[in-house]
Amino acid sequence: MHPLFITDMAIRLKMVLSLLLSAAFLVSTGHGSLLLLELPREIHPLRPRSGSAGDHVAGLSCLSWRLGVETNNLIGWKTVPQECEGYVGNYMLGEQYRSDSRVVAGEALVYAAGLDLAGDGKDVWVFDVDETTLSNLPYYAKHGFGAEPFDPTPFNEWVLEGNALVLPESFTLYQKIVSLGIKVVFLTGRTEDQRSVTETNLKNAGYYTWEKLILNRTSSYSGSTAVTYKSSERGKLEKEGFRIVGNMGDQWSDLLGTSTGLRTFKLPDPMYYIS
Amino acid sequence: MHPLFITDMAIRLKMVLSLLLSAAFLVSTGHGSLLLLELPREIHPLRPRSGSAGDHVAGLSCLSWRLGVETNNLIGWKTVPQECEGYVGNYMLGEQYRSDSRVVAGEALVYAAGLDLAGDGKDVWVFDVDETTLSNLPYYAKHGFGAEPFDPTPFNEWVLEGNALVLPESFTLYQKIVSLGIKVVFLTGRTEDQRSVTETNLKNAGYYTWEKLILNRTSSYSGSTAVTYKSSERGKLEKEGFRIVGNMGDQWSDLLGTSTGLRTFKLPDPMYYIS
């Protein structure tokens, strides 16, 4: 028998088996994205019963959860699933987060370098701040990497310390953007009363120059989503004559809505969701 | 010293090291998403020099490439990078693809079940066909899993065989959609002359009922992107009074543009890119 025919038969058999299992599990539990994690080990088709391999398969499910988050399929979630706290922690502290960020920043860099710029000082690149240009990983490392419910009080205390770290891949892109003569606009959900500490933190992290730092005037945007706030502020930039040639954030709410820019770039962030 | 302080110091040290390495590598090569893969092993910061771990780190980079594709950061690519052919093949034939698909379909299922439907027969769910409801994996398994340049001649021969497989997770969702009284619309880049074989293939795969099967009339959409074609056809549905409550595809071009629907769901597909 031709080996490709065997592959073909194997694929068909696998699809049929998967079909039977999917139908039973998806329909009967209805818990969406954490189905794999919620099934008892005994009946789980993917989960071996022996020790160490179980971690691998748990990792498999948390990887699927993370992919679901990064592709904007899983929305409106409040915390990282308890089962994935260890996975997300290892991811954020490990090389995969760096590698994932490097692919995004590298693509943005090639894109920026290839832009046909007008050179009239009106080309801008919009960067979000938290988990895009600055990293709050030391804070989240002490708060379950997003598995604990978000508490604004200690988080704001952390922000006011001004010790958020540089995100190296974004910083490399930032340097290229500046060197190309594209103006940098920081557009953040941080509030106006955090302007001074944010400016100092950005400078301490190496971001010395920018055209605008736009912070959330809660008086104007009270109750609005980040999509509404950021779309509105980007619209104002365009009305001022700026062309948004690039837009980078760690949340889809940085990149969706209106006036999103010529091209958007989504950095990884499996720790929290902002709508 | 408090252990959290040590973690904090370690995070800072890692960021600084990463910064130095990113700056050197991103700026000096400018090849975007495959930077990690193109660097010689000797100077690669993440790639160990010994045997088996090398595969792991190659897998790390291809995982980052796949994440870049699924998040729509890497666009306009023609083929899977040669270095990632084995990775993508293992992914497509392995449990991760199933698990990733199950998370998306499971989320869509929970969403659909929670919809407040009018019950007037005007609620529709749009499904793409290839790699969304039907799988061409037996074809791609014989053609490098997307690492070979796409050749329409043998692919169209494969389509005309009518042997594309059911995608089990999507089929489970389809059954739920039908049972909820939501009408199904298939919207595909397949062409009108493939209507008959596509209908037979869908039925053989278990999809027995649908409201519309919309195929590409190349006379109308010659030279258009899939985004334009699909936006236009979805717009027509809306003009006919249908409400698109859900929209699922394996390509971002299924989900972007206009009349995209109340909510979109992106299934995994690292084998090809359609703009």
Coordinates of C-alpha atoms in Angstrom, one line a residue:
Chain A
M1 CA 0.0 0.0 0.0
H2 CA 1.3 3.5 -0.9
P3 CA 2.5 5.2 2.3
L4 CA 0.5 8.4 1.3
F5 CA -2.6 6.3 1.2
I6 CA -2.0 5.1 4.7
T7 CA -1.5 8.8 5.8
D8 CA -4.8 9.6 4.1
M9 CA -6.6 6.7 5.9
A10 CA -5.1 7.8 9.2
I11 CA -6.2 11.4 8.7
R12 CA -9.7 10.1 7.9
L13 CA -9.8 7.8 10.9
K14 CA -8.6 10.6 13.2
M15 CA -11.2 13.0 12.0
V16 CA -14.0 10.5 12.6
L17 CA -12.8 9.7 16.1
S18 CA -12.4 13.4 16.8
L19 CA -15.9 14.0 15.5
L20 CA -17.4 11.5 17.8
L21 CA -15.5 12.8 20.8
S22 CA -16.1 16.5 20.0
A23 CA -19.8 16.0 19.6
A24 CA -20.1 14.3 22.9
F25 CA -17.9 16.8 24.9
L26 CA -18.8 20.1 23.3
V27 CA -22.5 19.6 23.4
S28 CA -22.8 18.0 26.8
T29 CA -20.8 20.4 28.9
G30 CA -21.1 23.8 27.2
H31 CA -18.3 25.4 29.1
G32 CA -16.5 26.7 26.0
S33 CA -12.8 27.2 26.1
L34 CA -11.9 25.2 29.1
L35 CA -13.6 22.0 28.1
L36 CA -10.4 20.0 27.9
L37 CA -9.4 21.1 31.4
E38 CA -12.8 20.3 32.9
L39 CA -13.1 16.7 31.7
P40 CA -12.2 14.1 34.2
R41 CA -8.9 12.4 33.5
E42 CA -10.5 9.0 33.1
I43 CA -12.5 9.9 30.0
H44 CA -10.3 12.5 28.5
P45 CA -9.3 11.4 25.0
L46 CA -6.1 13.4 25.0
R47 CA -4.9 13.1 28.5
P48 CA -2.7 10.2 29.4
R49 CA -3.1 8.7 32.8
S50 CA 0.6 8.6 33.7
G51 CA 2.4 11.3 35.6
S52 CA 4.7 13.7 33.6
A53 CA 2.9 13.4 30.3
G54 CA -0.1 14.9 32.1
D55 CA 1.7 18.2 32.4
H56 CA 2.4 18.2 28.7
V57 CA -1.3 17.7 27.9
A58 CA -2.3 20.3 30.5
G59 CA 0.2 22.6 28.7
L60 CA -1.5 21.7 25.4
S61 CA -4.8 22.9 26.7
C62 CA -3.4 26.1 28.1
L63 CA -1.6 26.7 24.9
S64 CA -4.9 26.5 23.1
W65 CA -6.4 28.9 25.7
R66 CA -3.5 31.3 25.0
L67 CA -4.0 31.0 21.3
G68 CA -7.7 31.7 21.7
V69 CA -6.9 34.8 23.7
E70 CA -4.3 36.1 21.3
T71 CA -6.6 35.6 18.3
N72 CA -9.4 37.5 20.0
N73 CA -11.6 34.4 20.0
L74 CA -11.8 34.4 23.8
I75 CA -13.1 37.8 24.9
G76 CA -14.4 39.4 28.1
W77 CA -12.5 37.1 30.5
K78 CA -11.7 38.4 33.9
T79 CA -8.8 36.2 35.1
V80 CA -6.4 33.6 33.7
P81 CA -8.0 30.1 34.4
Q82 CA -6.6 28.7 37.7
E83 CA -5.3 25.7 35.8
C84 CA -3.2 27.9 33.5
E85 CA -1.5 30.1 36.2
G86 CA 1.7 28.1 36.2
Y87 CA 1.6 27.9 32.4
V88 CA 1.2 31.6 32.0
G89 CA 3.9 32.3 34.6
N90 CA 6.4 30.1 32.8
Y91 CA 5.4 31.6 29.5
M92 CA 5.9 35.2 30.7
L93 CA 9.2 34.5 32.4
G94 CA 10.5 32.2 29.7
E95 CA 11.9 32.5 26.2
Q96 CA 8.6 31.9 24.3
Y97 CA 7.2 35.3 25.3
R98 CA 10.4 36.9 24.1
S99 CA 10.4 34.9 20.9
D100 CA 6.7 35.7 20.2
S101 CA 7.3 39.4 20.9
R102 CA 10.4 39.4 18.6
V103 CA 8.4 38.0 15.7
V104 CA 5.8 40.8 16.0
A105 CA 8.3 43.6 16.5
G106 CA 10.5 42.2 13.7
E107 CA 7.6 42.2 11.3
A108 CA 6.7 45.7 12.3
L109 CA 10.3 46.8 11.8
V110 CA 10.5 45.4 8.3
Y111 CA 7.1 47.1 7.6
A112 CA 8.2 50.4 8.9
A113 CA 11.5 50.4 7.0
G114 CA 9.6 49.7 3.8
L115 CA 7.1 52.6 4.2
D116 CA 7.1 55.4 1.7
L117 CA 7.1 58.3 4.1
A118 CA 6.1 61.9 3.2
G119 CA 8.8 63.3 5.5
D120 CA 6.5 66.2 6.5
G121 CA 6.5 65.3 10.2
K122 CA 2.9 64.1 10.0
D123 CA 3.6 60.3 10.0
V124 CA 3.0 58.9 13.4
W125 CA 3.2 55.5 15.0
V126 CA 0.8 54.8 17.9
F127 CA 2.1 52.7 20.8
D128 CA 0.1 51.6 23.8
V129 CA 2.1 51.7 27.1
D130 CA 1.5 48.8 29.5
E131 CA 2.7 45.5 28.2
T132 CA 3.5 47.2 24.9
T133 CA 6.3 49.6 25.6
L134 CA 6.6 49.1 29.4
S135 CA 6.3 45.8 31.2
N136 CA 4.5 45.3 34.6
L137 CA 5.8 41.8 34.8
P138 CA 7.3 42.3 38.3
Y139 CA 3.9 43.3 39.5
Y140 CA 2.1 40.4 37.9
A141 CA 4.7 37.9 39.0
K142 CA 3.5 38.8 42.6
H143 CA -0.2 38.6 41.6
G144 CA -0.6 35.2 40.0
F145 CA 0.2 36.3 36.4
G146 CA -3.4 37.4 35.9
A147 CA -5.0 34.4 37.8
E148 CA -5.8 36.7 40.7
P149 CA -8.7 39.1 40.1
F150 CA -7.4 42.5 39.1
D151 CA -7.2 44.9 42.1
P152 CA -6.7 48.5 41.0
T153 CA -5.4 49.7 44.4
P154 CA -2.1 47.8 44.5
F155 CA -1.7 48.1 40.7
N156 CA -1.9 51.9 40.9
E157 CA 0.6 51.9 43.7
W158 CA 2.9 49.9 41.5
V159 CA 2.4 52.3 38.6
L160 CA 3.2 55.3 40.9
E161 CA 6.5 53.7 41.8
G162 CA 7.5 54.3 38.2
N163 CA 9.5 51.1 38.0
A164 CA 7.8 49.4 35.0
L165 CA 10.5 47.8 32.8
V166 CA 11.3 48.3 29.2
L167 CA 10.0 45.8 26.7
P168 CA 13.1 45.1 24.7
E169 CA 11.6 44.1 21.4
S170 CA 9.2 47.1 21.4
F171 CA 12.1 49.4 22.3
T172 CA 14.2 48.2 19.4
L173 CA 11.2 49.0 17.1
Y174 CA 10.8 52.4 18.8
Q175 CA 14.4 53.3 18.1
K176 CA 13.9 52.3 14.4
I177 CA 10.6 54.3 14.2
V178 CA 12.4 57.4 15.6
S179 CA 15.4 57.0 13.3
L180 CA 13.0 56.8 10.3
G181 CA 11.5 60.2 11.2
I182 CA 8.1 58.8 12.2
K183 CA 6.7 60.6 15.2
V184 CA 5.8 58.5 18.3
V185 CA 2.4 58.8 20.0
F186 CA 1.8 56.9 23.2
L187 CA -1.9 56.3 23.8
T188 CA -2.6 54.7 27.1
G189 CA -5.5 53.8 29.4
R190 CA -3.4 55.3 32.3
T191 CA -5.0 58.4 33.6
E192 CA -4.0 62.1 33.5
D193 CA -2.9 62.0 37.2
Q194 CA -0.3 59.5 36.2
R195 CA 1.2 61.7 33.5
S196 CA 4.3 62.7 35.5
V197 CA 5.2 59.2 36.7
T198 CA 4.5 57.8 33.3
E199 CA 6.8 60.3 31.6
T200 CA 9.6 59.6 34.1
N201 CA 9.1 55.9 33.7
L202 CA 9.2 56.0 29.9
K203 CA 12.4 58.1 30.0
N204 CA 14.0 55.8 32.6
A205 CA 13.2 52.9 30.3
G206 CA 14.9 54.6 27.4
Y207 CA 12.0 56.2 25.5
Y208 CA 13.4 59.7 25.4
T209 CA 11.3 61.4 22.8
W210 CA 7.7 61.4 21.6
E211 CA 5.2 63.7 19.9
K212 CA 2.3 63.1 22.3
L213 CA 1.5 61.1 25.4
I214 CA -2.2 60.7 25.5
L215 CA -3.7 59.7 28.8
N216 CA -7.3 58.9 29.7
R217 CA -9.2 61.9 30.9
T218 CA -11.7 59.9 32.9
S219 CA -14.0 63.0 32.9
S220 CA -14.4 62.6 29.2
Y221 CA -14.5 58.8 28.8
S222 CA -16.2 57.7 32.1
G223 CA -17.8 54.4 31.4
S224 CA -16.4 54.1 27.8
T225 CA -14.6 51.1 26.6
A226 CA -10.9 51.3 25.6
V227 CA -12.0 50.8 22.0
T228 CA -14.2 53.9 22.2
Y229 CA -11.6 56.0 24.0
K230 CA -8.7 55.0 21.8
S231 CA -10.7 55.3 18.5
S232 CA -11.8 58.8 19.5
E233 CA -8.2 59.9 20.4
R234 CA -6.8 58.4 17.2
G235 CA -9.6 60.2 15.2
K236 CA -8.4 63.5 16.8
L237 CA -4.9 62.8 15.6
E238 CA -6.1 62.3 12.1
K239 CA -8.1 65.5 12.3
E240 CA -4.9 67.3 13.3
G241 CA -3.4 66.1 10.0
F242 CA -1.4 63.1 11.3
R243 CA -1.3 59.9 9.4
I244 CA -1.2 56.8 11.6
V245 CA 1.2 54.6 9.7
G246 CA 1.4 51.9 12.4
N247 CA -0.4 51.0 15.6
M248 CA 0.9 48.6 18.2
G249 CA -0.7 47.2 21.4
D250 CA -1.0 44.1 23.5
Q251 CA -4.8 44.3 23.6
W252 CA -7.2 44.0 20.6
S253 CA -9.0 47.0 22.1
D254 CA -5.8 49.0 21.1
L255 CA -6.2 47.9 17.5
L256 CA -10.0 47.7 16.8
G257 CA -12.6 50.4 16.2
T258 CA -12.0 53.4 14.0
S259 CA -8.9 55.3 12.8
T260 CA -6.9 52.1 13.5
G261 CA -4.0 53.1 11.3
L262 CA -2.5 51.7 8.1
R263 CA -1.4 48.5 9.8
T264 CA -1.8 47.1 13.3
F265 CA 0.5 44.9 15.4
K266 CA -0.7 42.7 18.3
L267 CA 1.9 41.9 20.9
P268 CA 1.3 38.9 23.2
D269 CA -0.4 39.3 26.6
P270 CA -2.1 36.3 28.2
M271 CA -2.4 38.0 31.6
Y272 CA -5.4 40.2 31.2
Y273 CA -8.2 41.4 28.9
I274 CA -9.4 45.0 28.4
S275 CA -12.4 45.6 26.2
Chain B
M1 CA 16.6 38.6 50.7
H2 CA 12.9 38.2 50.0
P3 CA 12.4 35.7 47.2
L4 CA 10.0 38.0 45.3
F5 CA 12.8 40.6 45.2
I6 CA 15.1 38.0 43.6
T7 CA 12.4 37.2 41.0
D8 CA 12.1 41.0 40.4
M9 CA 15.9 41.3 39.9
A10 CA 15.9 38.3 37.6
I11 CA 13.1 39.8 35.5
R12 CA 15.1 43.0 35.2
L13 CA 18.3 41.3 34.3
K14 CA 16.5 39.2 31.7
M15 CA 14.9 42.3 30.1
V16 CA 18.2 44.1 29.9
L17 CA 19.9 41.1 28.3
S18 CA 17.0 40.7 26.0
L19 CA 17.2 44.3 25.1
L20 CA 20.8 44.2 24.1
L21 CA 20.3 41.1 22.0
S22 CA 17.1 42.3 20.4
A23 CA 18.6 45.6 19.4
A24 CA 21.6 43.9 17.8
F25 CA 19.6 41.2 16.0
L26 CA 16.4 43.0 14.9
V27 CA 18.2 46.0 13.6
S28 CA 21.1 44.3 11.9
T29 CA 19.2 41.7 9.8
G30 CA 15.8 43.2 9.1
H31 CA 14.3 39.9 7.9
G32 CA 11.3 40.2 10.2
S33 CA 9.6 37.1 11.4
L34 CA 12.3 34.6 10.7
L35 CA 15.1 36.3 12.4
L36 CA 15.4 33.6 15.0
L37 CA 15.6 31.0 12.3
E38 CA 18.1 32.8 10.2
L39 CA 20.8 33.5 12.8
P40 CA 23.7 31.1 12.9
R41 CA 23.5 28.6 15.7
E42 CA 26.8 29.9 17.2
I43 CA 25.5 33.3 18.0
H44 CA 21.9 32.5 18.7
P45 CA 21.0 33.5 22.2
L46 CA 18.1 31.0 22.6
R47 CA 19.5 28.1 20.6
P48 CA 21.5 25.5 22.6
R49 CA 24.3 23.9 20.8
S50 CA 23.5 20.3 21.7
G51 CA 21.3 17.9 19.7
S52 CA 17.8 17.2 20.8
A53 CA 17.2 20.6 22.5
G54 CA 17.8 22.2 19.1
D55 CA 14.5 20.8 17.9
H56 CA 12.8 22.2 20.8
V57 CA 14.1 25.7 20.1
A58 CA 13.4 25.3 16.4
G59 CA 9.9 24.4 17.5
L60 CA 9.9 27.5 19.7
S61 CA 10.5 29.8 16.7
C62 CA 8.0 28.0 14.5
L63 CA 5.4 28.3 17.3
S64 CA 6.1 32.1 17.3
W65 CA 5.7 32.1 13.6
R66 CA 2.4 30.3 13.9
L67 CA 1.2 32.7 16.6
G68 CA 2.2 35.6 14.3
V69 CA 0.1 34.1 11.5
E70 CA -2.9 33.3 13.7
T71 CA -2.9 36.9 15.2
N72 CA -2.7 38.4 11.7
N73 CA 0.6 40.0 12.4
L74 CA 2.3 38.1 9.6
I75 CA 0.4 38.8 6.4
G76 CA 0.8 38.3 2.7
W77 CA 3.1 35.3 3.0
K78 CA 3.2 32.8 0.1
T79 CA 4.5 29.6 1.7
V80 CA 5.2 28.1 5.1
P81 CA 8.9 28.7 5.9
Q82 CA 10.9 25.7 4.9
E83 CA 12.3 25.4 8.4
C84 CA 8.7 25.0 9.7
E85 CA 7.4 22.4 7.3
G86 CA 7.9 19.6 9.8
Y87 CA 6.5 21.6 12.6
V88 CA 3.4 22.5 10.7
G89 CA 2.9 18.9 9.6
N90 CA 3.2 17.6 13.1
Y91 CA 0.8 20.4 14.3
M92 CA -1.8 19.6 11.7
L93 CA -1.7 15.9 12.2
G94 CA -1.4 16.1 15.9
E95 CA -3.6 16.9 18.9
Q96 CA -2.7 20.6 19.2
Y97 CA -4.6 21.5 16.0
R98 CA -7.6 19.6 17.3
S99 CA -7.3 21.2 20.8
D100 CA -6.9 24.7 19.3
S101 CA -10.0 24.2 17.1
R102 CA -12.0 22.8 20.0
V103 CA -11.4 26.0 22.0
V104 CA -12.6 28.2 19.2
A105 CA -15.7 26.0 18.4
G106 CA -16.4 25.6 22.1
E107 CA -16.4 29.4 22.6
A108 CA -18.6 29.8 19.5
L109 CA -21.0 27.2 20.8
V110 CA -21.4 28.9 24.2
Y111 CA -21.9 32.2 22.4
A112 CA -24.5 30.8 20.0
A113 CA -26.4 29.1 22.8
G114 CA -26.6 32.4 24.7
L115 CA -27.9 34.5 21.8
D116 CA -31.3 36.1 22.1
L117 CA -32.7 35.1 18.8
A118 CA -35.7 36.6 17.1
G119 CA -36.9 33.3 15.8
D120 CA -38.1 34.9 12.5
G121 CA -35.8 32.8 10.3
K122 CA -33.5 35.8 9.6
D123 CA -30.7 34.9 12.0
V124 CA -27.8 33.4 10.0
W125 CA -24.3 32.1 10.8
V126 CA -21.7 32.4 8.0
F127 CA -19.2 29.6 7.7
D128 CA -16.3 29.5 5.3
V129 CA -15.8 26.1 3.7
D130 CA -12.1 25.1 3.2
E131 CA -10.3 24.5 6.5
T132 CA -13.4 25.8 8.3
T133 CA -16.1 23.2 7.6
L134 CA -14.2 20.9 5.3
S135 CA -10.6 19.9 5.6
N136 CA -8.2 19.5 2.7
L137 CA -5.5 18.0 5.0
P138 CA -5.1 14.8 2.8
Y139 CA -4.2 17.1 -0.1
Y140 CA -1.8 19.3 2.0
A141 CA -0.2 16.3 3.6
K142 CA 1.0 15.4 0.1
H143 CA 2.1 18.9 -0.7
G144 CA 4.4 20.0 2.1
F145 CA 1.7 21.3 4.5
G146 CA 1.9 24.7 2.7
A147 CA 5.7 24.7 2.4
E148 CA 5.3 24.0 -1.4
P149 CA 4.1 27.0 -3.5
F150 CA 0.4 26.7 -4.0
D151 CA -0.5 25.1 -7.4
P152 CA -4.1 25.5 -8.4
T153 CA -4.2 22.7 -10.9
P154 CA -3.7 19.7 -8.6
F155 CA -5.6 21.5 -5.9
N156 CA -8.7 21.9 -8.1
E157 CA -8.4 18.3 -9.1
W158 CA -8.5 17.4 -5.4
V159 CA -11.5 19.6 -4.9
L160 CA -13.3 17.9 -7.8
E161 CA -12.8 14.5 -6.2
G162 CA -15.2 15.7 -3.5
N163 CA -13.3 13.9 -0.8
A164 CA -12.5 16.8 1.6
L165 CA -13.1 15.7 5.2
V166 CA -15.4 17.0 7.9
L167 CA -13.8 19.2 10.5
P168 CA -15.2 17.7 13.6
E169 CA -15.2 20.7 15.9
S170 CA -16.9 22.9 13.3
F171 CA -19.4 20.1 12.6
T172 CA -20.4 20.0 16.2
L173 CA -20.9 23.7 16.2
Y174 CA -22.9 23.4 12.9
Q175 CA -25.2 20.9 14.5
K176 CA -25.8 23.3 17.4
I177 CA -26.4 26.2 15.1
V178 CA -29.0 24.3 13.2
S179 CA -30.7 23.0 16.3
L180 CA -31.0 26.6 17.6
G181 CA -32.9 27.6 14.4
I182 CA -30.1 29.8 13.1
K183 CA -29.8 29.5 9.3
V184 CA -26.4 28.4 7.9
V185 CA -24.8 30.3 5.0
F186 CA -21.6 28.8 3.5
L187 CA -19.5 31.6 1.9
T188 CA -16.5 30.3 0.1
G189 CA -13.8 31.3 -2.4
R190 CA -14.6 28.1 -4.3
T191 CA -16.0 29.0 -7.7
E192 CA -19.5 28.5 -9.2
D193 CA -18.3 25.6 -11.4
Q194 CA -17.5 23.7 -8.2
R195 CA -21.1 24.1 -6.8
S196 CA -22.2 20.5 -7.5
V197 CA -19.1 18.8 -6.1
T198 CA -19.1 21.1 -3.1
E199 CA -22.7 20.4 -2.3
T200 CA -22.1 16.7 -2.5
N201 CA -18.9 16.9 -0.5
L202 CA -20.7 19.0 2.2
K203 CA -23.5 16.4 2.4
N204 CA -21.1 13.5 2.5
A205 CA -19.3 15.2 5.4
G206 CA -22.6 15.5 7.3
Y207 CA -23.7 19.0 6.5
Y208 CA -27.2 18.2 5.2
T209 CA -28.9 21.6 5.4
W210 CA -28.1 25.2 4.6
E211 CA -29.9 28.4 3.6
K212 CA -27.3 29.4 1.0
L213 CA -24.1 28.2 -0.5
I214 CA -22.4 31.3 -1.9
L215 CA -19.6 30.6 -4.4
N216 CA -17.3 33.0 -6.1
R217 CA -18.6 34.3 -9.4
T218 CA -15.2 35.1 -10.9
S219 CA -17.0 37.2 -13.5
S220 CA -18.1 39.6 -10.8
Y221 CA -15.0 39.5 -8.5
S222 CA -12.1 39.0 -10.9
G223 CA -9.1 40.5 -9.3
S224 CA -10.8 41.3 -6.0
T225 CA -9.5 40.2 -2.7
A226 CA -11.4 37.7 -0.6
V227 CA -12.1 40.6 1.9
T228 CA -13.9 42.5 -0.9
Y229 CA -15.8 39.5 -2.3
K230 CA -16.9 38.3 1.1
S231 CA -17.8 41.7 2.5
S232 CA -19.9 42.4 -0.6
E233 CA -21.7 39.0 -0.3
R234 CA -22.3 39.5 3.4
G235 CA -23.7 43.0 2.6
K236 CA -26.2 41.4 0.2
L237 CA -27.3 39.0 2.9
E238 CA -28.0 42.0 5.2
K239 CA -29.8 43.8 2.5
E240 CA -32.0 40.7 2.2
G241 CA -32.9 41.2 5.8
F242 CA -30.7 38.6 7.3
R243 CA -28.8 39.3 10.6
I244 CA -25.3 37.7 10.7
V245 CA -25.1 36.6 14.3
G246 CA -21.9 34.7 13.8
N247 CA -19.1 34.4 11.3
M248 CA -16.4 31.7 11.3
G249 CA -13.4 31.2 9.1
D250 CA -9.8 30.0 9.1
Q251 CA -8.6 33.2 7.3
W252 CA -8.7 36.7 8.6
S253 CA -10.0 37.7 5.2
D254 CA -13.2 35.7 6.1
L255 CA -13.6 38.0 9.1
L256 CA -12.4 41.5 8.2
G257 CA -14.0 44.1 6.0
T258 CA -17.6 45.1 6.3
S259 CA -20.8 43.4 7.4
T260 CA -18.6 41.1 9.4
G261 CA -21.4 39.9 11.8
L262 CA -22.1 40.3 15.5
R263 CA -19.1 38.2 16.4
T264 CA -16.3 36.5 14.5
F265 CA -14.4 33.3 15.2
K266 CA -10.9 32.5 13.7
L267 CA -10.1 28.9 13.3
P268 CA -6.4 27.9 13.1
D269 CA -4.7 27.5 9.7
P270 CA -1.0 27.8 9.5
M271 CA -0.8 26.2 5.9
Y272 CA -1.8 29.1 3.7
Y273 CA -2.7 32.8 3.6
I274 CA -5.5 34.4 1.6
S275 CA -5.8 38.2 1.5

